[in-house]
């Protein structure tokens, strides 16, 4: 496969904006040249978060709006760089792999991205995996296998809105799945308690002031998803506003630190529990490589260090900035698809075999 400059685009469950990464790919080399998150306007973010309630006409409009936002992010990041390929995850507004029939929906019209940028665009990666009997997610494990298969057993732990892990090394990927909530419940609790005036618990400061409710934690860790064997994947609909109201009631500003302390520990403990339940038998994880926004939360990282036996490092150790890894993954998925090489991970999603994921829209360059 020839060396390429590729832009990867994605937006996660927090819907805070489009993260773009400019990536140089060649052989087994991945180099992130630069990356940036371009925030959504408050109105666009609100429409994304409310997308499951929108009617068809509103969803159609939102799809085109997001296409424009993704296109602008690609143009701004690429600058004068000769980018001829873009990989776009889009914005997930619904993920139902266990529904009948299994289904998923990502918005951000790739035709708009191709028209504005002139580049070929490969997007909408999940549906092909679902069509092949898989969960459609997580998509990161194929990238993790590319990065880390040739080394000791590691847990590549991404903590975005949803947290996912790839247990990889000693020549292959052993297991991969969504471990549970990442930042989504903490972010949602902050928005509810502040009536939308704050988006997150920056640096985990409020969680550090609070006291976790151990009884509540024990109750939550008994939820069926945490005991379900892989392959498995999550949508934020499970860990939603309804979830918070059911288990925590009305979240006031005065209660917020204790709620955040509990939710922060829930993320850490559900990750650690998943390792104990689902790690390869007879093998010991030598290192946990953390990426995603959760890696920037000192309170969460401290809990993880206490809950896990293996040492924690951030993905920068391997040349991938923590906030760029997911976008870099979609650049890599597109690069593989253009070369007509499989880019899914059946061991992670449960699909029937190797597949080339993504829909191609040709540009005019």
mmCIF file of C-alpha atoms in Angstrom, residues 94-104 130 134-135:
data_model
loop_
_atom_site.group_PDB
_atom_site.id
_atom_site.type_symbol
_atom_site.label_atom_id
_atom_site.label_comp_id
_atom_site.label_asym_id
_atom_site.label_seq_id
_atom_site.Cartn_x
_atom_site.Cartn_y
_atom_site.Cartn_z
ATOM 1 C CA UNK A 94 -28.725 5.632 16.767
ATOM 2 C CA UNK A 95 -27.063 2.255 17.205
ATOM 3 C CA UNK A 96 -29.279 -0.803 17.559
ATOM 4 C CA UNK A 97 -27.308 -3.951 16.699
ATOM 5 C CA UNK A 98 -29.580 -6.083 18.894
ATOM 6 C CA UNK A 99 -32.828 -4.794 17.373
ATOM 7 C CA UNK A 100 -34.917 -6.651 14.777
ATOM 8 C CA UNK A 101 -33.596 -6.098 12.210
ATOM 9 C CA UNK A 102 -30.204 -4.884 13.482
ATOM 10 C CA UNK A 103 -29.670 -1.261 12.477
ATOM 11 C CA UNK A 104 -27.480 1.783 12.943
ATOM 12 C CA UNK A 130 -23.992 -5.251 10.768
ATOM 13 C CA UNK A 134 -21.722 -8.179 13.423
ATOM 14 C CA UNK A 135 -22.366 -5.510 16.008
#
